[in-house]
Short mmCIF file of C-alpha atoms in Angstrom, two decimals:
data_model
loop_
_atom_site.label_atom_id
_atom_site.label_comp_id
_atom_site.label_asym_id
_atom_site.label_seq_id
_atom_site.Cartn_x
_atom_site.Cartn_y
_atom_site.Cartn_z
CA UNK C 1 15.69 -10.78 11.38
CA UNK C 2 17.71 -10.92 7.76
CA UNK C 3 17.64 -8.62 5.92
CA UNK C 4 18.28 -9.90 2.05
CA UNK C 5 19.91 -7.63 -0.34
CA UNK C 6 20.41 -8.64 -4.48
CA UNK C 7 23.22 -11.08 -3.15
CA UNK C 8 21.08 -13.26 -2.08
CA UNK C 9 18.69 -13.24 -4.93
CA UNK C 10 18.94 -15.15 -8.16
CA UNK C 11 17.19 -13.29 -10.87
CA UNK C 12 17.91 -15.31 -13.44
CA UNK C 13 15.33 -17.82 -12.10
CA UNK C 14 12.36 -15.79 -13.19
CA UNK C 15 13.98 -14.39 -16.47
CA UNK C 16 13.64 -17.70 -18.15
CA UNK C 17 9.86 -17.64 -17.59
CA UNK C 18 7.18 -15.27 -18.42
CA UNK C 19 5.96 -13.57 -15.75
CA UNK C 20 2.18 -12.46 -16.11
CA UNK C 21 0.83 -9.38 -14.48
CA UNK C 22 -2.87 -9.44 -13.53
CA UNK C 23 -4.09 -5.60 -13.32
CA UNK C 24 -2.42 -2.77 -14.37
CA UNK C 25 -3.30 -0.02 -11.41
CA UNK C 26 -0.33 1.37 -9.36
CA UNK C 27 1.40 -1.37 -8.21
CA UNK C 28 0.60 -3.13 -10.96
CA UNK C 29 2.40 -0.92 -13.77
CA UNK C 30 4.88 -0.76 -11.36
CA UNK C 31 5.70 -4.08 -11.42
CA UNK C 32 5.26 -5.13 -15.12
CA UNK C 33 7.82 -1.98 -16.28
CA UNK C 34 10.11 -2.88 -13.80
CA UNK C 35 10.37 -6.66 -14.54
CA UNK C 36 10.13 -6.07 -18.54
CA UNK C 37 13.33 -3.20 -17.71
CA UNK C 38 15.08 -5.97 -15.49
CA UNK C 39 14.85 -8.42 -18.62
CA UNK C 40 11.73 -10.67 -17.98
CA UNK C 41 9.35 -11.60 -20.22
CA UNK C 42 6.17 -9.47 -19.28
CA UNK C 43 2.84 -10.23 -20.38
CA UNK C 44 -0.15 -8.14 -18.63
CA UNK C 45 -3.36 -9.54 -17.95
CA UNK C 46 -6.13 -6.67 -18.62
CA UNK C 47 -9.53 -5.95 -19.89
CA UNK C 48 -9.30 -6.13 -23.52
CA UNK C 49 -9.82 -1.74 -24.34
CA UNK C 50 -10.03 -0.99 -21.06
CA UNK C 51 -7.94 1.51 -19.57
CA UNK C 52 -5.45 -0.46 -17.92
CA UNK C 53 -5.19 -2.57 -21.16
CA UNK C 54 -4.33 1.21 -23.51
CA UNK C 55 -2.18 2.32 -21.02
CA UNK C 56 0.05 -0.86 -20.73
CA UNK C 57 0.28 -1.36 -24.63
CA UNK C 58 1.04 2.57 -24.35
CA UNK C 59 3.55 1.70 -22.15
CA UNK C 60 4.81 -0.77 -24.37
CA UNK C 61 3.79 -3.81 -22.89
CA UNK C 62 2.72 -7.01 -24.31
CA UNK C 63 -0.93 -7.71 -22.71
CA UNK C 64 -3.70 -10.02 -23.20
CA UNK C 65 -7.24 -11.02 -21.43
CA UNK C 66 -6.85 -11.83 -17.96
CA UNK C 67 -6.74 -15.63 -18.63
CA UNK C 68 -4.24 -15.88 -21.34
CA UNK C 69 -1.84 -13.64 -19.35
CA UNK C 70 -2.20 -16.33 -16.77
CA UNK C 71 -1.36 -19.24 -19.06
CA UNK C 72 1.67 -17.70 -20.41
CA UNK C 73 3.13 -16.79 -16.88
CA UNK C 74 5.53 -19.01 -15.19
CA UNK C 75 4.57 -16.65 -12.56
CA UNK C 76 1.62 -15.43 -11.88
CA UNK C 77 1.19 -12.04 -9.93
CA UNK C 78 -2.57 -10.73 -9.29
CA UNK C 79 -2.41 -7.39 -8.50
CA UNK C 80 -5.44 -5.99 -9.04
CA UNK C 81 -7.72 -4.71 -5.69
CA UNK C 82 -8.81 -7.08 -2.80
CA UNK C 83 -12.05 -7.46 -3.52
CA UNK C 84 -11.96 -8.35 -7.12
CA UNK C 85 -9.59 -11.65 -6.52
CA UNK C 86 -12.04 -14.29 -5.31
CA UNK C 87 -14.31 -14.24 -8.71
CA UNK C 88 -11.24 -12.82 -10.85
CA UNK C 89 -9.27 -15.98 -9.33
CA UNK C 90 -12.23 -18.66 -9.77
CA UNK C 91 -12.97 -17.67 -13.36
CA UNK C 92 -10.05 -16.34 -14.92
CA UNK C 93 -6.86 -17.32 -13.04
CA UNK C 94 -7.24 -20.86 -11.59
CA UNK C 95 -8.57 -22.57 -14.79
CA UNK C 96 -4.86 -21.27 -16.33
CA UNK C 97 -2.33 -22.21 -13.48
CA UNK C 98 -0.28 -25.13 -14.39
CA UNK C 99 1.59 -27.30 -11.67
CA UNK C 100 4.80 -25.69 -10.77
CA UNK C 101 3.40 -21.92 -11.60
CA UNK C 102 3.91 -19.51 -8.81
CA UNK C 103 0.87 -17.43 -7.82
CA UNK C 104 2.28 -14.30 -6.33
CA UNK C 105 0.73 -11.26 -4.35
CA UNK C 106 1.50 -7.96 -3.17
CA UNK C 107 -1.10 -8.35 -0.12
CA UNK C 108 -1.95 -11.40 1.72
CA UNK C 109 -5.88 -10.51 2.08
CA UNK C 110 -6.89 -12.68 -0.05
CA UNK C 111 -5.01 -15.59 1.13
CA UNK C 112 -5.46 -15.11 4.99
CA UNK C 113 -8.80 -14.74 4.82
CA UNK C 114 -9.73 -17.18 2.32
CA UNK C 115 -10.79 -15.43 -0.33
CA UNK C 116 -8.51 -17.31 -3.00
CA UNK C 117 -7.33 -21.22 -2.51
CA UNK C 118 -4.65 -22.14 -5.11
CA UNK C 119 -4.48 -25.96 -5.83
CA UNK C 120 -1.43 -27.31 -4.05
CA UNK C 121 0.37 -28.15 -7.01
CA UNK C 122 1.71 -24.32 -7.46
CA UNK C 123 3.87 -21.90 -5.21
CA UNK C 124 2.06 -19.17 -3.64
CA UNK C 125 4.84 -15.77 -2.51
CA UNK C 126 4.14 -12.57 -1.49
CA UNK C 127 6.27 -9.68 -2.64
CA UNK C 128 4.97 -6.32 -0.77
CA UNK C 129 7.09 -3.25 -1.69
CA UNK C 130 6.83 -0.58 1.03
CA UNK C 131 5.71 2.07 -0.87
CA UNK C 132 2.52 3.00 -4.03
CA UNK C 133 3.68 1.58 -7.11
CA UNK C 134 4.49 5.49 -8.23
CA UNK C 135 7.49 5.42 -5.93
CA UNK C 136 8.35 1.59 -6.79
CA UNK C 137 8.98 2.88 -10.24
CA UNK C 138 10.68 5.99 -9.69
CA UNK C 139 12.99 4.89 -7.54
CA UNK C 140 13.96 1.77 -9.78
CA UNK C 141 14.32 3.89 -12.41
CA UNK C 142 17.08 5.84 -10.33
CA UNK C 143 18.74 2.58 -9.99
CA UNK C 144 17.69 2.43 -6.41
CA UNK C 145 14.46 0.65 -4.47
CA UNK C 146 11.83 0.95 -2.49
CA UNK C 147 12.03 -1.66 0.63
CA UNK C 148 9.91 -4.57 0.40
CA UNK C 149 8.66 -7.84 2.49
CA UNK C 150 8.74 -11.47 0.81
CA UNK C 151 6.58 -14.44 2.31
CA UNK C 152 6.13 -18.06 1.29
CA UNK C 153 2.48 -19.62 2.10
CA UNK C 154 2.95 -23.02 0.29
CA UNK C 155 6.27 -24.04 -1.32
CA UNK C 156 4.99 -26.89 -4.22
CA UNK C 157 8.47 -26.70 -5.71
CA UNK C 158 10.98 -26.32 -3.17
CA UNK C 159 12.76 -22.82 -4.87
CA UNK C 160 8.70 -20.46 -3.86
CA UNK C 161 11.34 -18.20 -1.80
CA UNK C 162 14.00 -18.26 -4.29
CA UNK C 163 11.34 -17.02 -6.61
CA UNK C 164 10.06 -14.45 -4.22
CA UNK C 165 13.37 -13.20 -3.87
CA UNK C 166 13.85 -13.21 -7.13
CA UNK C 167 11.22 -11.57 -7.94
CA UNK C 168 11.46 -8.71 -5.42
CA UNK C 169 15.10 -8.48 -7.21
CA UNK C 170 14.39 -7.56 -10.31
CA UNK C 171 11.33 -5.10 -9.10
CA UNK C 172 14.17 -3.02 -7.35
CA UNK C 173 12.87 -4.15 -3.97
CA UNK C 174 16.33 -6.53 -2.83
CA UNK C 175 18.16 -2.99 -3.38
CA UNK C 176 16.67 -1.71 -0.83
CA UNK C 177 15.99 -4.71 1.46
CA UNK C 178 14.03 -6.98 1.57
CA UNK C 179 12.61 -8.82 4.70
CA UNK C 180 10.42 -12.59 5.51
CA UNK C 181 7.35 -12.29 6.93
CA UNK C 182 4.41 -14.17 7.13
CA UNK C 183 0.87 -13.49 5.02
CA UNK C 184 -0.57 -13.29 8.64
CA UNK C 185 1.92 -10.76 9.86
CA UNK C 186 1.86 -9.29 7.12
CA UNK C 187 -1.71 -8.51 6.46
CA UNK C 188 -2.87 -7.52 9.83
CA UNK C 189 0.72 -5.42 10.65
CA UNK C 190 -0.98 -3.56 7.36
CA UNK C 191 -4.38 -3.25 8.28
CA UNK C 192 -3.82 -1.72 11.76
CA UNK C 193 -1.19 0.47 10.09
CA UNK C 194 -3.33 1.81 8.20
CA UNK C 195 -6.84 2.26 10.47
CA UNK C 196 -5.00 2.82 13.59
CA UNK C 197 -2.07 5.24 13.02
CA UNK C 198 -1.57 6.08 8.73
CA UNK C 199 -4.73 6.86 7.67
CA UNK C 200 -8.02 6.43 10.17
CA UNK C 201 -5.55 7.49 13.37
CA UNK C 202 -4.16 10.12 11.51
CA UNK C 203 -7.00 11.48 10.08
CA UNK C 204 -8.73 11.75 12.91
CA UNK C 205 -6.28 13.25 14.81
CA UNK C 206 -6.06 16.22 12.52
CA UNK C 207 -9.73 16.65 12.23
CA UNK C 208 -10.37 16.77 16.44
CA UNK C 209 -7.36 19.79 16.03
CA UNK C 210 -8.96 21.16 13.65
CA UNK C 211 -12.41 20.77 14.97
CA UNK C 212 -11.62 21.70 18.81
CA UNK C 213 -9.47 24.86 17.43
CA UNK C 214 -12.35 26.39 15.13
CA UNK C 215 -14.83 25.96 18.16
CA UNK C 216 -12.94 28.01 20.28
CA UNK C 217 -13.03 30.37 17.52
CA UNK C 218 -9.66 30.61 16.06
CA UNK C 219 -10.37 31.11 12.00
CA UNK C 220 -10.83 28.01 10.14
CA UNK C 221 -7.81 29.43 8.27
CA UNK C 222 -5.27 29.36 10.84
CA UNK C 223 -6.72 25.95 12.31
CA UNK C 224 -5.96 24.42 8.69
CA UNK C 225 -2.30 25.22 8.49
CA UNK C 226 -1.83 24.30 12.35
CA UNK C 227 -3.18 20.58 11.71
CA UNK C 228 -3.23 19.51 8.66
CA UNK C 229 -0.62 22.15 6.27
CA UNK C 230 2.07 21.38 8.69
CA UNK C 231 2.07 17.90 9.36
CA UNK C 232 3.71 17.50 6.14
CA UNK C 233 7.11 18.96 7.89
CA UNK C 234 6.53 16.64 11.11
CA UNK C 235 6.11 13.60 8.81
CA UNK C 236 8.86 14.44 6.47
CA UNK C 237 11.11 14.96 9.78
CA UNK C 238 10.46 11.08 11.02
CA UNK C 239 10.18 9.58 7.72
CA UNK C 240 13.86 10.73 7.19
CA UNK C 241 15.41 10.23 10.28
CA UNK C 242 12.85 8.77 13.10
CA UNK C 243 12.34 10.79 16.18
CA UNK C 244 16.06 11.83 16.72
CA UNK C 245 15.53 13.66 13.70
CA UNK C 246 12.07 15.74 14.69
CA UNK C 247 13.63 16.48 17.98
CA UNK C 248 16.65 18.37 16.31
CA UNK C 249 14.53 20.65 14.06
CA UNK C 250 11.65 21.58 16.24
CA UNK C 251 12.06 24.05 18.52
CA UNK C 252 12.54 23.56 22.36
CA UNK C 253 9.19 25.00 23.10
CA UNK C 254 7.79 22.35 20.35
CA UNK C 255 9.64 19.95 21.86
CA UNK C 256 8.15 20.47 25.71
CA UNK C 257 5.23 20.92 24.50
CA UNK C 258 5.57 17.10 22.42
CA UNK C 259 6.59 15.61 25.73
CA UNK C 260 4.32 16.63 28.23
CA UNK C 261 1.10 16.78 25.65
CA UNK C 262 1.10 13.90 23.48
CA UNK C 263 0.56 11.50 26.55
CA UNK C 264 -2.31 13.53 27.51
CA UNK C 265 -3.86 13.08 24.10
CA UNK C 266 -2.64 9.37 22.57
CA UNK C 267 -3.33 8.10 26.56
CA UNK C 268 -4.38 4.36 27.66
CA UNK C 269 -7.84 5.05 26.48
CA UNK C 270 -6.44 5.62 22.92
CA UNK C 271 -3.88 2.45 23.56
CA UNK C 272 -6.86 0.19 24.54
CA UNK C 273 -9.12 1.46 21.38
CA UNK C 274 -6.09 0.45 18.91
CA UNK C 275 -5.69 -3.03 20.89
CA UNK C 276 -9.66 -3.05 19.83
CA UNK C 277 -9.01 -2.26 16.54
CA UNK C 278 -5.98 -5.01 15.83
CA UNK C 279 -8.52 -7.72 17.81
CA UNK C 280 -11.16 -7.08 15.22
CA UNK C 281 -8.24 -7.62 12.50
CA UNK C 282 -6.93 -10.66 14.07
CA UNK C 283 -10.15 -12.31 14.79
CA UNK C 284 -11.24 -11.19 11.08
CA UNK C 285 -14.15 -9.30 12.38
CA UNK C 286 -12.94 -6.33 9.83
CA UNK C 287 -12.33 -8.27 6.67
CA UNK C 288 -15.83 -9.95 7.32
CA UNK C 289 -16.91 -6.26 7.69
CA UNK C 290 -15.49 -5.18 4.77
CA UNK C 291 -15.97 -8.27 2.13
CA UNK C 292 -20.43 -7.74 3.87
CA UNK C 293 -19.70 -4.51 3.05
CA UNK C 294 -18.54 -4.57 -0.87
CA UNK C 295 -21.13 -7.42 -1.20
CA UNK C 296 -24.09 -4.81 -0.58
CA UNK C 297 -22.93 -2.25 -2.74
CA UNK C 298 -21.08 -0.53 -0.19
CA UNK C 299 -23.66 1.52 0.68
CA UNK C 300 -22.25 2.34 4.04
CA UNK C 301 -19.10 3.02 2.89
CA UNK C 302 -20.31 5.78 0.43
CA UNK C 303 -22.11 7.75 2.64
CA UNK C 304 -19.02 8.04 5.49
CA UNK C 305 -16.78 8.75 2.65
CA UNK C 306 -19.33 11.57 1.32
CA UNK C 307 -19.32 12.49 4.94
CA UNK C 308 -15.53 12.75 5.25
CA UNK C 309 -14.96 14.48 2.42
CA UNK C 310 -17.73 17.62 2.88
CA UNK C 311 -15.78 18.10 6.19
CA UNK C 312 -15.00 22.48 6.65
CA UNK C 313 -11.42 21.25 6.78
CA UNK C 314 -11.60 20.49 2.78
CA UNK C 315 -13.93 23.29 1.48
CA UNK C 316 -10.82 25.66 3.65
CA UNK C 317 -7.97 23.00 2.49
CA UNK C 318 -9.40 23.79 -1.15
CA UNK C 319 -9.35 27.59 -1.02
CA UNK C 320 -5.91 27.84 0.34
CA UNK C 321 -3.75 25.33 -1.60
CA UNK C 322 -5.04 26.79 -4.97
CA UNK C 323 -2.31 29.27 -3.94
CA UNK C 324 0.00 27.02 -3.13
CA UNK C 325 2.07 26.73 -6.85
CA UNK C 326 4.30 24.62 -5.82
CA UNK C 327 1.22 22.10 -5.45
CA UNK C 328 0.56 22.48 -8.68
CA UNK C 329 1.36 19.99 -11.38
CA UNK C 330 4.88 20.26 -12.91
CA UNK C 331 5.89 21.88 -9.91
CA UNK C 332 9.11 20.66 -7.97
CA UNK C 333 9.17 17.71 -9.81
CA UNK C 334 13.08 17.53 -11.27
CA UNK C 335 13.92 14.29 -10.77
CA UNK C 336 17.31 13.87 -8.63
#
C-alpha cells in the first residue's frame, strides 16, 4: 500500500479556488485555519450568529450562510455531523454545486449509506485525518501532521485524487502520510474501531474491572485507579511504540500476567461478538439503527447515555481527579 507524502501532492491545485468549509466543529475549524494558513482561499459555511459562525469570524475567517459558502467553493467540504448531511445537503449544498466542484468529506457515512447523492457532474474525495480536529491543528501548527486517509468515490474531472491529495497537503495530513482507501473501507474499518475496541470495547472492558473488583469488595477507590486511572500509561505505551514498546516498560510480573490472562478474557466468545458487531456494520444493520434512531428523537440513545454516565465509576472518577492538578486546565500544556 503507498504511502503519499507532500511529493506527491500538488497544492497549488486547490489554492487557485476557494475552498468552502461547511460546519465549523472540530474538524471543521481544523480544516478551514489550516487551509486559510496553507494559502487557500477559505470561506466557512455557518449559521448566520450562531456559534460556529462568531467563533470562525473570531478566528478570522471569512464565512457566510451555508449555501453561499457552497457557491463560492471550488471545493466543497461538509463537515458538519452525520446526521445533519442528508437535509443540510438537499437544501443548502446541492442547489450550489456547479459541474466540476469537488464535494469532499472527512467520513464516508453519508455516502456509503446513501444518505447524500451528488449529481455526477462533480468530484466526490474523502480526506480523513487520523486524529480530532484539536490535534489536526496543533500539530500543523508545529509544522508537522496528523496521518490521514484519501478516497475517490466518483472522479467527474479526471484530477478528484489530485485534489484529495491536495487537499490533505495543505491540511498538514501528506506530512504525515497519507494513505487510499475506499469510502467502504473506510467507514466500516471506523465504525468497528470505534464500537468494538476504542470506545464501546474499551469502555466496557474497564467497567466489568471495575465492576467485578468493587463486588469482591476492594474500595471503589482502588478499583478506579486499577482500570480506568491507569490505562492512560498502557495506551500511551502502544500508541508510541506498539506492543514492543508496553512489553519493555511493564514489569515481568505484568507481563505474565498479560500473556496468560488476556486470552482468558478477550477469548473466541469475545472474537465471535466483534465478527457480530462488523456484520451488522457491513450489512448496514447499524447505520439503519442509528439514522431510526436520530429520526425518533433519540430517545433510546438518551436514556443509555444517562445510564452510562451515573455509573459509581464516575461519581468515584469525579472525587478523585479534582485532585489531580495536573488535570486541570492550563496544566502541562507548553507546547513543544
Amino acid at each position: 500500500m503507498k504511502v503519499y507524502t507532500d511529493d506527491d501532492a500538488n497544492p497549488a491545485l486547490l489554492r487557485e479556488g476557494t475552498v468552502a468549509v461547511i460546519g465549523y466543529g472540530s474538524q471543521g475549524r481544523a480544516h478551514a485555519l489550516n487551509l486559510k494558513d496553507s494559502g487557500c482561499r477559505v470561506v466557512v459555511g455557518a449559521r448566520p450568529g450562531g456559534a460556529g459562525d462568531r467563533r470562525a469570524r473570531e478566528d478570522g475567517l471569512e464565512t457566510a450562510p451555508v449555501r453561499e459558502a457552497a457557491e463560492a467553493g471550488d471545493v466543497v467540504a461538509l463537515l458538519t455531523p452525520d446526521m445533519s448531511h442528508e437535509a443540510l445537503f438537499r437544501d443548502e449544498v446541492a442547489p450550489a454545486l456547479k459541474a466540476g466542484n469537488a464535494l469532499s468529506f472527512a467520513h464516508g457515512f453519508s455516502i456509503l449509506y446513501g444518505r447524500v447523492t451528488p449529481p455526477e457532474d462533480v468530484d466526490v474525495i474523502m480526506v480523513a485525518p487520523k486524529g480530532p480536529g484539536d490535534l489536526v491543528r496543533r500539530e500543523y501548527q508545529r509544522g508537522r501532521g496528523v496521518p490521514c486517509l484519501i478516497a475517490v468515490h466518483q472522479d467527474a474531472t479526471g484530477q478528484a485524487k489530485e485534489r484529495a491529495l491536495s487537499y490533505a497537503s495543505l491540511i498538514g495530513g501528506a506530512a504525515a502520510g497519507a494513505i487510499e482507501t475506499t469510502f467502504r473501507e473506510e467507514t466500516e474499518t471506523d465504525l468497528f474501531g470505534e464500537q468494538a475496541v476504542l470506545c464501546g470495547g474499551a469502555t466496557e472492558l474497564v467497567l466489568a474491572g471495575f465492576e467485578t473488583l468493587t463486588e469482591a469488595g476492594y474500595a471503589p477507590e482502588v478499583a478506579y485507579y486499577e482500570c480506568l486511572h491507569e490505562l492512560k500509561l498502557i495506551v500511551d505505551l502502544l500508541y508510541e511504540g506498539g506492543l514492543a514498546k508496553m512489553h519493555e516498560f511493564i514489569s515481568e510480573t505484568a507481563k505474565y500476567g498479560d500473556l496468560v490472562s488476556g486470552p482468558r478474557v478477550i477469548n473466541e466468545e469475545t472474537r465471535q461478538r466483534m465478527r457480530e458487531v462488523l456484520k451488522d456494520i457491513q450489512s448496514g444493520a447499524f447505520a439503519h439503527d442509528w439514522i431510526v434512531e436520530n429520526q425518533a428523537g433519540k430517545v433510546r440513545y438518551q436514556k443509555l447515555l444517562d445510564a452510562d454516565l451515573d455509573h459509581p465509576i464516575e461519581h468515584i472518577g469525579r472525587a478523585l481527579r479534582a485532585r489531580m492538578a495536573w488535570l486541570k486546565a492550563g496544566a502541562n500544556t507548553k507546547d513543544d
